[in-house]
Coordinates of C-alpha atoms in Angstrom, one line a residue:
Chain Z
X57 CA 129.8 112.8 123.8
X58 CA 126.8 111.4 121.9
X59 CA 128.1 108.7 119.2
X60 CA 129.1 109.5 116.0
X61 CA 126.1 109.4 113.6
X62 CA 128.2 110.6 110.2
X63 CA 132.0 110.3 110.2
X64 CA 133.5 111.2 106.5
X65 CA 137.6 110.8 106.9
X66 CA 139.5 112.6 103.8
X67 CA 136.7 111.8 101.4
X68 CA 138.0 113.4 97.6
X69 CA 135.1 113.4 94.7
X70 CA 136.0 114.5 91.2
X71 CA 133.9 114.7 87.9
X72 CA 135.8 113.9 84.7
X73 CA 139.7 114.8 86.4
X74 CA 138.2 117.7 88.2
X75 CA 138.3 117.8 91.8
X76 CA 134.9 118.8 93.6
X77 CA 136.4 117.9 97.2
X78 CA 139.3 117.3 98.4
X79 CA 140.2 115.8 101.5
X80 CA 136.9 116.3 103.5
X81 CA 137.0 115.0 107.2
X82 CA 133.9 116.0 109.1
X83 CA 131.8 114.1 111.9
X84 CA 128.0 114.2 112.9
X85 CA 126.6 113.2 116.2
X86 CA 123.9 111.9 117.5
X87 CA 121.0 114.7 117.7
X88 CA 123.4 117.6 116.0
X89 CA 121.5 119.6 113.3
X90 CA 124.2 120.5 111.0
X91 CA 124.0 123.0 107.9
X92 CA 126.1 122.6 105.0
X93 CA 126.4 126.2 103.3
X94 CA 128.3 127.1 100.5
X95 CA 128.4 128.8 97.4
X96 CA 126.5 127.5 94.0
X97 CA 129.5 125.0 92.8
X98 CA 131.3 124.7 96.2
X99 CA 131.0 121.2 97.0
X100 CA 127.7 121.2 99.0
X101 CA 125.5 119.5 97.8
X102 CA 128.4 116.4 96.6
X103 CA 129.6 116.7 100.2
X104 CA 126.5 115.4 101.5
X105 CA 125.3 113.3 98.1
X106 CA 128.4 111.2 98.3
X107 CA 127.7 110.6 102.5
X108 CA 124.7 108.6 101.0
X109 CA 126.5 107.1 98.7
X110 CA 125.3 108.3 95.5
X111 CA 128.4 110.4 94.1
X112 CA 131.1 107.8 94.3
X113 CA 134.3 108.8 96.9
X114 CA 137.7 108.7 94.6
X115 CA 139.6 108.7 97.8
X116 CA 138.6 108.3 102.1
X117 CA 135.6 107.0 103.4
X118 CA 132.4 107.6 104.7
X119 CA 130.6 106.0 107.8
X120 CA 127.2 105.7 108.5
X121 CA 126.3 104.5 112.2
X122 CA 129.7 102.7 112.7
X123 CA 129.3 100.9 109.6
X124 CA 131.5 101.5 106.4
X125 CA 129.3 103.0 103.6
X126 CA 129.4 100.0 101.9
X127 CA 128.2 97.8 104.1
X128 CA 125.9 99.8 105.5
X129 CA 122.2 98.4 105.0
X130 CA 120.0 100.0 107.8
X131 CA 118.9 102.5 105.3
X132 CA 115.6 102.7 107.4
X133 CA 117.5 104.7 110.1
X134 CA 118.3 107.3 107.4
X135 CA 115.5 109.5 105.6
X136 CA 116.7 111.7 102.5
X137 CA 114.8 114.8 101.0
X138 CA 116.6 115.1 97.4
X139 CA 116.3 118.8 96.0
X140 CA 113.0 118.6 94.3
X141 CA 110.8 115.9 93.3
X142 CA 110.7 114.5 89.7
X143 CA 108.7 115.0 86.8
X144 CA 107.7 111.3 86.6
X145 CA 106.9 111.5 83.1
X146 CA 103.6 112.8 83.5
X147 CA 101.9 109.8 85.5
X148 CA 100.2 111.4 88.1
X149 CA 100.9 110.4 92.0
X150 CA 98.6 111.2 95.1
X151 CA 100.7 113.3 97.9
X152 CA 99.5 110.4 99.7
X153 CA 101.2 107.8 97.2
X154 CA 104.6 109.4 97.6
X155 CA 104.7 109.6 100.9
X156 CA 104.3 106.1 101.4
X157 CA 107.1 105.4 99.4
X158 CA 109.0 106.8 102.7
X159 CA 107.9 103.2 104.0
X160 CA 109.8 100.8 101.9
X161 CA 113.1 101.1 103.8
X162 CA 111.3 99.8 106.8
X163 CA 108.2 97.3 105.1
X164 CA 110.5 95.5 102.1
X165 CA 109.5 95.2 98.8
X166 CA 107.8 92.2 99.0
X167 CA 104.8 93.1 102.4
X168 CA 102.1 94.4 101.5
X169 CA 101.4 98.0 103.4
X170 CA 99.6 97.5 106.4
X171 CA 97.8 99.5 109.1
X172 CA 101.0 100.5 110.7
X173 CA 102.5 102.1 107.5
X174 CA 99.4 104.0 107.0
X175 CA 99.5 105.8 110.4
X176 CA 102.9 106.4 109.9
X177 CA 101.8 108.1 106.2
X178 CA 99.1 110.1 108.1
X179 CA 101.4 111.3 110.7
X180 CA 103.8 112.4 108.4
X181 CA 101.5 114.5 106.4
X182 CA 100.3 116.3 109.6
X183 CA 103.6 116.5 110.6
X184 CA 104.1 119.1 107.6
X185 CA 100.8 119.9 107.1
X186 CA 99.9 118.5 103.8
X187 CA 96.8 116.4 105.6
X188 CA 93.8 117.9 103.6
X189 CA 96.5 117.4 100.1
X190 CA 96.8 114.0 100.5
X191 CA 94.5 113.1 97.7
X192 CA 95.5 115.5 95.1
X193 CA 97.7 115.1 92.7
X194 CA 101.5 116.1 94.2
X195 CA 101.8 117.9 90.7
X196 CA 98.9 120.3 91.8
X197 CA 100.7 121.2 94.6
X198 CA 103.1 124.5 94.9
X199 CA 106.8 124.4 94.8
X200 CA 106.6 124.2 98.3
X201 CA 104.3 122.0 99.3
X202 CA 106.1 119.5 97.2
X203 CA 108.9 119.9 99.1
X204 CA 106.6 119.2 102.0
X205 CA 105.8 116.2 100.4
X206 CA 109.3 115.3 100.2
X207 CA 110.2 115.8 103.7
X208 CA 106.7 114.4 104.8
X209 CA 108.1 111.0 102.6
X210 CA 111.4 111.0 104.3
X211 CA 109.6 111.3 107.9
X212 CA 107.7 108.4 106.9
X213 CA 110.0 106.3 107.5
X214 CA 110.7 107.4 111.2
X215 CA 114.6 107.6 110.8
X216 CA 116.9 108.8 112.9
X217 CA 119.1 110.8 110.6
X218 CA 117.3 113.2 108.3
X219 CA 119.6 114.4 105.3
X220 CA 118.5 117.1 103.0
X221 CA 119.7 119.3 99.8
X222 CA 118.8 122.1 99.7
X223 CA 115.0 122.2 100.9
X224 CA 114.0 125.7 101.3
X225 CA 115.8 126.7 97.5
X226 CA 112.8 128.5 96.0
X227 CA 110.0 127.7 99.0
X228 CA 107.5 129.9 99.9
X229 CA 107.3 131.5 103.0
X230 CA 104.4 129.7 104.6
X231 CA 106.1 126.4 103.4
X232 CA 109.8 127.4 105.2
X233 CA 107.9 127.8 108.3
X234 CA 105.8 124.5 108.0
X235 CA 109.3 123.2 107.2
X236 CA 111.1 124.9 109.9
X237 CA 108.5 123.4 112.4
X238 CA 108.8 120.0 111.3
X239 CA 112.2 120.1 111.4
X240 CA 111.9 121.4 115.5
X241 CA 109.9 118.5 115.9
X242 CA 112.1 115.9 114.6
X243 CA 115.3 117.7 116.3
X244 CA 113.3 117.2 119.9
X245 CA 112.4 113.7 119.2
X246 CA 115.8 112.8 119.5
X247 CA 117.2 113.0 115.6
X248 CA 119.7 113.8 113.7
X249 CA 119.9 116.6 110.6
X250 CA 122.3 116.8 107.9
X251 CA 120.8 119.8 105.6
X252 CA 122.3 121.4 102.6
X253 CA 121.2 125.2 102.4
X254 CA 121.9 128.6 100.4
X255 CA 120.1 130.5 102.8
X256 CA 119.0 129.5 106.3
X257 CA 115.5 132.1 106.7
X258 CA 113.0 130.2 109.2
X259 CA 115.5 127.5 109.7
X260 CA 118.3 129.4 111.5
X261 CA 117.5 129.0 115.0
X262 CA 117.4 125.0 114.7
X263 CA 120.5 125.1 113.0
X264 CA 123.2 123.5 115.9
X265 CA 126.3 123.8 114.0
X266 CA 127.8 125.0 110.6
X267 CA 130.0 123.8 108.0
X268 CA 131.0 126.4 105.6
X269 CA 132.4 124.1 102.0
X270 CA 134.1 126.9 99.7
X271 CA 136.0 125.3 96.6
X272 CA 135.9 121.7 97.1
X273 CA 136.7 122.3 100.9
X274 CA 135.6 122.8 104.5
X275 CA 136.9 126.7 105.7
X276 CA 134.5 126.9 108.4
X277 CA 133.3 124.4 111.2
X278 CA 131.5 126.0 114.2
X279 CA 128.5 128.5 114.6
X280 CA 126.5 129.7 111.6
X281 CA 128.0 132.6 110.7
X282 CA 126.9 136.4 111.0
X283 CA 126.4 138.1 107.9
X284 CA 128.3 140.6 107.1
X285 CA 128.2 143.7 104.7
X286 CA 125.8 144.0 102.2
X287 CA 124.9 140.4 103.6
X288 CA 123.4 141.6 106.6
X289 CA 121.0 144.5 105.5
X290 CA 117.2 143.2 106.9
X291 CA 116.1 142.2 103.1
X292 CA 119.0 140.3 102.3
X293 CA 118.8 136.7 104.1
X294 CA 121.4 134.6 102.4
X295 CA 123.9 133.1 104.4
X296 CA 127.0 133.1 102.4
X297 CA 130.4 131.3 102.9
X298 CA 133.0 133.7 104.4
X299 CA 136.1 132.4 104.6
X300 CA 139.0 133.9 105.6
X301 CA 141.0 132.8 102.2
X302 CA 138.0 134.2 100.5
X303 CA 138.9 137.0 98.3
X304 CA 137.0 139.9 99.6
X305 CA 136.2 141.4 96.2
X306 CA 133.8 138.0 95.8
X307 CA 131.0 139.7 98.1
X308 CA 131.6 143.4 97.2
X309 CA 130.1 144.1 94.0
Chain D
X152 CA 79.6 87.0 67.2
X153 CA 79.7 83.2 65.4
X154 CA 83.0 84.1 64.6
X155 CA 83.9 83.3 68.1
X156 CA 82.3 79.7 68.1
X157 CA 85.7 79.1 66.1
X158 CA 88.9 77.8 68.5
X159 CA 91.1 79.9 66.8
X160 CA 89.1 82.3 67.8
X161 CA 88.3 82.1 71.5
X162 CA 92.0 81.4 71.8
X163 CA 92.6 85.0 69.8
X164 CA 90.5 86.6 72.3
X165 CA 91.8 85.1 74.7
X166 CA 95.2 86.0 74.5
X167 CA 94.5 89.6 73.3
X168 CA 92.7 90.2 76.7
X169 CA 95.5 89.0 78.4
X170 CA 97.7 91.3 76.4
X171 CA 95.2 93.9 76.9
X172 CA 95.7 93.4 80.8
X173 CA 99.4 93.0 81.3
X174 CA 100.6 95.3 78.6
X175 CA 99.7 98.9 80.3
X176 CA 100.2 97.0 83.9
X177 CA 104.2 97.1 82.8
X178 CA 103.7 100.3 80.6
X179 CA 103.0 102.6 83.2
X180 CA 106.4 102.3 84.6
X181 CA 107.9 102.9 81.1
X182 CA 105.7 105.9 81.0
X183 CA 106.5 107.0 84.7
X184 CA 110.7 106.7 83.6
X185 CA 110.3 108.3 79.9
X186 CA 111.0 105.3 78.4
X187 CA 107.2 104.9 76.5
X188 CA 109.3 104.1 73.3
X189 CA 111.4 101.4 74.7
X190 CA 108.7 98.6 73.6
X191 CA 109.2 99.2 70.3
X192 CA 113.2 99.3 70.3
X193 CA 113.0 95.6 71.9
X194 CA 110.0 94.5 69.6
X195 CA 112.6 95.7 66.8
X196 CA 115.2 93.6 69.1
X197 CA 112.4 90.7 69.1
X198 CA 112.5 90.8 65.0
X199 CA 116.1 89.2 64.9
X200 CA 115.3 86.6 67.2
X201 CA 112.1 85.4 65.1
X202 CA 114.0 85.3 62.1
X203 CA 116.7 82.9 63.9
X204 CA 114.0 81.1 65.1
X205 CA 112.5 80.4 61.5
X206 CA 115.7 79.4 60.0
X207 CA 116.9 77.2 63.0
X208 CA 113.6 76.0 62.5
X209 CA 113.2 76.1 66.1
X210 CA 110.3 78.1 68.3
X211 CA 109.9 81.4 66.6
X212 CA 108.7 83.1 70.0
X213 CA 111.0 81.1 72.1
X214 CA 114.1 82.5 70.1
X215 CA 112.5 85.8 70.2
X216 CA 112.1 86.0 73.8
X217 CA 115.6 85.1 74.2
X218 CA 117.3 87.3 72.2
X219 CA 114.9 90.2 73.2
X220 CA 115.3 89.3 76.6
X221 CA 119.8 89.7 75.9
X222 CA 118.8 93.0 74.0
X223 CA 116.7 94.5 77.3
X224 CA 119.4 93.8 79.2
X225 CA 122.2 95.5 77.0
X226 CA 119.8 99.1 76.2
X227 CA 119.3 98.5 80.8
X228 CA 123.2 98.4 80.9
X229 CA 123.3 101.6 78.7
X230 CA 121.0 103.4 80.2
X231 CA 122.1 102.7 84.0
X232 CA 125.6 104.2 82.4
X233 CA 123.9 107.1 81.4
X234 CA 126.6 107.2 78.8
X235 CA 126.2 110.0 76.3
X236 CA 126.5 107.7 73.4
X237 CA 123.2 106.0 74.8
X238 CA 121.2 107.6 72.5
X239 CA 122.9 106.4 69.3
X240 CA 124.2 102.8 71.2
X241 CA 120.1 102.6 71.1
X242 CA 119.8 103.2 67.7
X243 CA 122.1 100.8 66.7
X244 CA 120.5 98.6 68.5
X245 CA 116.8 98.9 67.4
X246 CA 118.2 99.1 63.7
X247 CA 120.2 96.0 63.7
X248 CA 117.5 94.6 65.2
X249 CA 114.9 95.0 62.8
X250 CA 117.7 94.6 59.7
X251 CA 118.6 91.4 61.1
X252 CA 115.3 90.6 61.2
X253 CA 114.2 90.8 57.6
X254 CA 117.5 89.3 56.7
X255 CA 116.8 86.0 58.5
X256 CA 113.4 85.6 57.4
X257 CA 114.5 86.4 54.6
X258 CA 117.1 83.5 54.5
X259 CA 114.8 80.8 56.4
X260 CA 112.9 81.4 52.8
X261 CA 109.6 81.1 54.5
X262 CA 106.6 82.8 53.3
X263 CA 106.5 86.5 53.3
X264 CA 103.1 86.3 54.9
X265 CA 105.1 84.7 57.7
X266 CA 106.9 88.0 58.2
X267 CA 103.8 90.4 58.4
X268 CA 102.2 88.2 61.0
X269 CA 104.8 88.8 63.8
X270 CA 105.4 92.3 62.6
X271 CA 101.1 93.2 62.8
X272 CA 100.0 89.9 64.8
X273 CA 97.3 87.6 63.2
X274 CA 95.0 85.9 64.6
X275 CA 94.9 82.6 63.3
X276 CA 98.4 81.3 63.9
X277 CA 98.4 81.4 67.9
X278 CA 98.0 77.5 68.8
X279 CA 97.2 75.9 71.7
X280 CA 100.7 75.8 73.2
X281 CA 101.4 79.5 72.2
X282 CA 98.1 80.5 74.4
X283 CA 99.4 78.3 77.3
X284 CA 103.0 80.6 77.0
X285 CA 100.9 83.8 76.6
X286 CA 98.2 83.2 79.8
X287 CA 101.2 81.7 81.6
X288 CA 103.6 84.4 81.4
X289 CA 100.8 87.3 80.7
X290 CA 99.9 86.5 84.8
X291 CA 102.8 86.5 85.7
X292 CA 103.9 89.6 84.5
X293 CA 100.5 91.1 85.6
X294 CA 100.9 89.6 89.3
X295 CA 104.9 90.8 89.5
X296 CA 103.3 94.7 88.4
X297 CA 100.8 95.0 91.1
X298 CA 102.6 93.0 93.9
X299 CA 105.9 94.9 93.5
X300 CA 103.8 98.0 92.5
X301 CA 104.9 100.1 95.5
X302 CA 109.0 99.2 94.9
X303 CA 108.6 99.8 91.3
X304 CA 106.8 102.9 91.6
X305 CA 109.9 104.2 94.0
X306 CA 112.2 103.3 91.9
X307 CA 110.9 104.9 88.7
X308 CA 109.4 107.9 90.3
X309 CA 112.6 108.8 92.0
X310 CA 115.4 106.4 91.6
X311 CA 118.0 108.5 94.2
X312 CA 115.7 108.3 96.5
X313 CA 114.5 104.6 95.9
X314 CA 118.8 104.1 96.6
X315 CA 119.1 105.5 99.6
X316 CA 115.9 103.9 101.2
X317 CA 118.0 100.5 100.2
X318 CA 115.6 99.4 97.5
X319 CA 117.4 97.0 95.2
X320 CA 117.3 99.5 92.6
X321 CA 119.5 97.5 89.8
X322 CA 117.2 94.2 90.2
X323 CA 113.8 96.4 90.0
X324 CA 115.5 98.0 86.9
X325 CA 116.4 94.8 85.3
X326 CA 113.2 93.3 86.1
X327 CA 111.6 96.2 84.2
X328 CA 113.6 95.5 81.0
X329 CA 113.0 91.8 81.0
X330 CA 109.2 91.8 81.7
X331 CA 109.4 94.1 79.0
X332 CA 110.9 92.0 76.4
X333 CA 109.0 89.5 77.4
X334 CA 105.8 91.1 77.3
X335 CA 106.6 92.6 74.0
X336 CA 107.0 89.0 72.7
X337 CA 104.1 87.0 74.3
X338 CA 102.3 90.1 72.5
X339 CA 104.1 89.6 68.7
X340 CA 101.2 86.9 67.4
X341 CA 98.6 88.8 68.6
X342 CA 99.0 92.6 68.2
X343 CA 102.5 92.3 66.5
X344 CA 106.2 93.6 67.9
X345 CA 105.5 96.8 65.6
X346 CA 102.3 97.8 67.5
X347 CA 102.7 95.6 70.8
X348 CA 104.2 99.5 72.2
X349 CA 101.0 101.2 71.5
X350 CA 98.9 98.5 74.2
X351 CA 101.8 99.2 76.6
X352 CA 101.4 103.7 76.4
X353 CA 98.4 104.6 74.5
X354 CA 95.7 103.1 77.6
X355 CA 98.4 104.9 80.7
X356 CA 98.3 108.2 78.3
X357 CA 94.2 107.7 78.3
X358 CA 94.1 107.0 82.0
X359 CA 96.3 109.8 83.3
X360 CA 94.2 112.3 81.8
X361 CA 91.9 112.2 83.9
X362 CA 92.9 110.5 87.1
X363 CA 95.3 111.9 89.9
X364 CA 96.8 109.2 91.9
X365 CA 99.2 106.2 90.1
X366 CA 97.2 103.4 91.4
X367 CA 94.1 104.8 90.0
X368 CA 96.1 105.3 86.8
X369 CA 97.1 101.7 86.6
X370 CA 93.7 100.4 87.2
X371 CA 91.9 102.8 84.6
X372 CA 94.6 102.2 82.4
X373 CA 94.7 98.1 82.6
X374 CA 91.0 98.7 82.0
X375 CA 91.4 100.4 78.4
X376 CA 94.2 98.1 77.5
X377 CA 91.5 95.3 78.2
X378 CA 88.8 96.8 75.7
X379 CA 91.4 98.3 73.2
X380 CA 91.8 94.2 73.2
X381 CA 88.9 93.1 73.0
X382 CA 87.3 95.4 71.4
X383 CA 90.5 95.3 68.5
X384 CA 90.1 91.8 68.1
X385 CA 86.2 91.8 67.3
X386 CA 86.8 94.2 64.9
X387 CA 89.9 92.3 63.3
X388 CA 87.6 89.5 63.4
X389 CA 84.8 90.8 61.9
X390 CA 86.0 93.4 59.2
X391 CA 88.9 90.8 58.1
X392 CA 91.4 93.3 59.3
X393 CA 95.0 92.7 61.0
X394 CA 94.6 92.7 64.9
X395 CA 97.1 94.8 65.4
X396 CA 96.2 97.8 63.9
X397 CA 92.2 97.4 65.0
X398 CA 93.5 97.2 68.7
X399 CA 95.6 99.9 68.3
X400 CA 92.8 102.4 66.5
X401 CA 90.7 101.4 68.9
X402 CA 93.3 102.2 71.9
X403 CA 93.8 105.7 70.1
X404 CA 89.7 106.1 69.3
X405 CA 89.6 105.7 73.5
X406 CA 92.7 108.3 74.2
X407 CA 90.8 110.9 71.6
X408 CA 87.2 110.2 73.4
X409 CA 88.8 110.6 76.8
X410 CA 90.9 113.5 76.0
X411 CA 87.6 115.3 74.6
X412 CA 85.3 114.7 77.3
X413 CA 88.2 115.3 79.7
X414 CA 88.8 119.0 78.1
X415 CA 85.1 119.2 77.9
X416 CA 84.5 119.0 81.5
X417 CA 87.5 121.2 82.3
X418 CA 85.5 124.3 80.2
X419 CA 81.9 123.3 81.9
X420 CA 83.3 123.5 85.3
X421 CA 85.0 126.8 85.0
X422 CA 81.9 128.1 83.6
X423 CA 80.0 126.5 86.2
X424 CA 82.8 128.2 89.1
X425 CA 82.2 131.6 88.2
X426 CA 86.1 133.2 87.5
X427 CA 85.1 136.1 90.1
X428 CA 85.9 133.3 92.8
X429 CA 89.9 132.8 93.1
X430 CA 91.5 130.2 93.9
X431 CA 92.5 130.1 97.5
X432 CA 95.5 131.5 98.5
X433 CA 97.8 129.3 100.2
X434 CA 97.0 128.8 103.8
X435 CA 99.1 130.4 106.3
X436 CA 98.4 128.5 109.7
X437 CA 100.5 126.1 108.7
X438 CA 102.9 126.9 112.0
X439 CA 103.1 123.6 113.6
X440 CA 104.3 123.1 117.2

């Protein structure tokens, strides 16, 4: 078995007293390409946010390359694409400029960027097909393209793991397939994917395992699910939970 | 232009350009993380610590970077809290600040000109030594902006992100606060701690109007604050008027000739591009293997 790349053991998160998972065990290995789906307010997207250590854990513990979250520094092997990108108060930023941001885990603070962090900038960009945009201004761009941007940043960095919230929510086709393909490329070249998602589209077939979070916990760890119902009418691509505890009423308007 | 023969004068200019420089170097990262009026809170902050200067008859600007530099690091702990009494834990602040402020002038029964000075700058009290403390810590404020330029753009473009790449995201923040108390005070003599916030915005809001990338912003942006400076101080010079408002006016005279021509352009070019010709639809060989 490849070695673990993720391991989260009984991890709880609450909000103000109220529980948003409870006792979450779940373990990623080397070259998986996991999907965390769930409803709106299941638990996704903290699942994965408190693996990186931005939501606090109340209770458990998360490990990151065989190294407790807290001591964990190699952040360079890890490359995050948050939901969408930031206003930044209205300062504009070149495609270009954010995406070799994506460089600082490796570079420092303190080095100057040098010819290899360009290259890496340039491939990254082709990677997702952003090359000619890399001058323009990233507010400019489309909803997806900046997502592009994003993932294009997080490639940057040449990590190993690749998390992601929710990158297709609200991306245009063309952009889900750009996506999708960068995402194939990464997955051959060895790494690792962590990817929150409502709806799968393009990125199905990549898509090595599911975890299915409904109400703060995991009710389904295995294949992505078939759609059922409604759910699996040609115009209706989300991939929903279904769990078994689920009542059935939920999906049966 | 004899005006300038005068030491008191060079050394006016001098430290305005400097001001000029370094202000919207630090400014656009205020900008970037919507905090453009955060200047003026800690130049209110800076108020208090002139006023315990002047009655502890110690360095009025000394004090004042002190005690701005503690107040920095309070509204930095309340705003990494994101508490939702922030807001009014802020207002407190500047307030009691400024109240303080008066009060210990006030107290130190020095003259009332004394007060205006540090509240709209003026030219002829910056000595020798207070030019050495502004070109002194002027550069190195301006060389900690561009060298960190790419950590400190992470971190206030997208602080999450900046986190998990490892970035030390508390120190970056903290330097932010302090270079900004500091640069609000260096700035008090010469532009004032009232108006010392308009040097660090008004030349990023200028800029970014017609630029596209954050390095080009900075640059065009450092260039305004330079001749809102210079420019300010002639005209303080010259029509007898206080520094700080003439380098303002003339930071806001830029941002209104800017935003004009920039508008202007905007309408010549879509005449120019006839509207018949959409814009191109987005591009769908974007299938990479």
């Amino acid at each position: 078995m490849n070695p673990p790349v993720i391991t989260v053991a009984h991890a709880a998160v609450g909000y103000d007293g109220r529980a948003v998972l409870r006792d979450v065990s779940l373990t990623v290995t080397a070259g998986e390409v996991v999907a965390v789906l769930g409803a709106n307010g299941s638990g996704k997207s903290t699942l994965v946010r408190s693996v990186l250590g931005l939501v606090p854990l109340s209770a458990g513990s998360v490990t990151l390359f065989d190294r407790p979250l807290r001591r964990f520094r190699q952040w360079e092997r890890i490359g995050y694409v948050p939901q969408r990108l930031g206003a930044g108060g209205g300062v504009p930023a070149t495609v270009r400029e954010v995406v070799a941001s994506g460089r600082l885990a490796r570079r420092g603070i303190l080095r100057p960027p040098g010819a290899a962090d360009r290259t890496e900038v340039d491939r990254a960009l082709h990677a997702v097909g952003l090359a000619d945009r890399a001058n323009d201004a990233v507010a400019t761009l489309s909803g997806g393209q900046q997502q592009r941007t994003l993932i294009a940043r997080a490639l940057a960095g040449r990590p190993e793991l690749l998390v992601l919230d929710e990158p297709t929510a609200g991306v245009d086709a063309a952009s889900q397939e750009a996506f999708a393909g960068a995402l194939r490329e990464f997955v051959t070249d060895g790494g690792t994917v962590l990817l929150v998602a409502h709806e799968l589209g393009p990125l199905r077939p990549v898509i090595s395992r599911a975890i299915v979070v409904h109400d703060g916990s995991i009710c389904h760890d295995g294949p992505v699910p078939e759609p059922a119902g409604h759910h699996a009418e040609p115009d209706h691509d989300h991939v929903h939970p279904h769990c078994d505890d689920e009542p059935a009423r939920l999906w049966s308007i | 232009m004899e005006l300038f023969q005068y030491p008191y004068m060079q050394r006016a200019l001098i430290a305005a350009l400097v001001i000029g420089l370094a202000a919207p170097a630090l400014g656009i990262y205020l900008v970037q993380r919507r905090l453009a009026l955060i200047g003026d809170g800690i130049g209110h902050v800076a108020l208090t610590g002139v006023g315990a200067g002047l009655l502890l008859n110690r360095s009025p600007v000394l004090v004042a970077v002190i005690v701005a530099t503690l107040g920095a690091i309070a509204i930095e702990l309340v705003r990494s809290r994101g508490r939702t009494s922030g807001d009014l834990a802020l207002a407190l602040l500047f307030y009691g600040g400024i109240a303080g402020g008066v009060m210990l002038v006030g107290l130190s029964h020095s003259p009332s000109a004394n007060l205006n000075a540090y509240l709209f700058g003026s030219l002829t009290t910056i000595s020798p030594t207070d030019l050495t403390t502004i070109v002194v810590l002027g550069v190195v404020i301006l060389v900690a902006m561009l060298v960190l330029r790419p950590a400190l753009f992470a971190v206030s473009h997208d602080e999450e992100y900046a986190r998990v790449s490892g970035l030390p995201v508390r120190t970056l923040n903290m330097l932010i606060a302090i270079t900004t108390a500091v640069t609000v005070t260096i700035a008090m003599r010469a532009v004032g701690v009232l108006l010392i916030s308009a040097l660090m915005v008004v030349p990023v809001a200028s800029a970014q109007q017609v630029t596209r990338g954050f390095r080009s912003t900075m640059t065009a942006a450092m260039a305004l604050g330079l001749f809102a400076a210079g420019s300010g101080v002639w005209v303080a010079a010259n029509a007898d008027t206080a520094p700080g408002a003439s380098v303002v006016l003339m930071a806001i005279a830029s941002f209104l000739v800017i935003a004009l021509a920039a508008a202007g352009w905007r309408v010549l070019r879509r005449r120019r591009v006839p509207a018949a010709a959409p814009a191109a639809p987005e591009p769908h060989e974007v299938l990479i293997g």
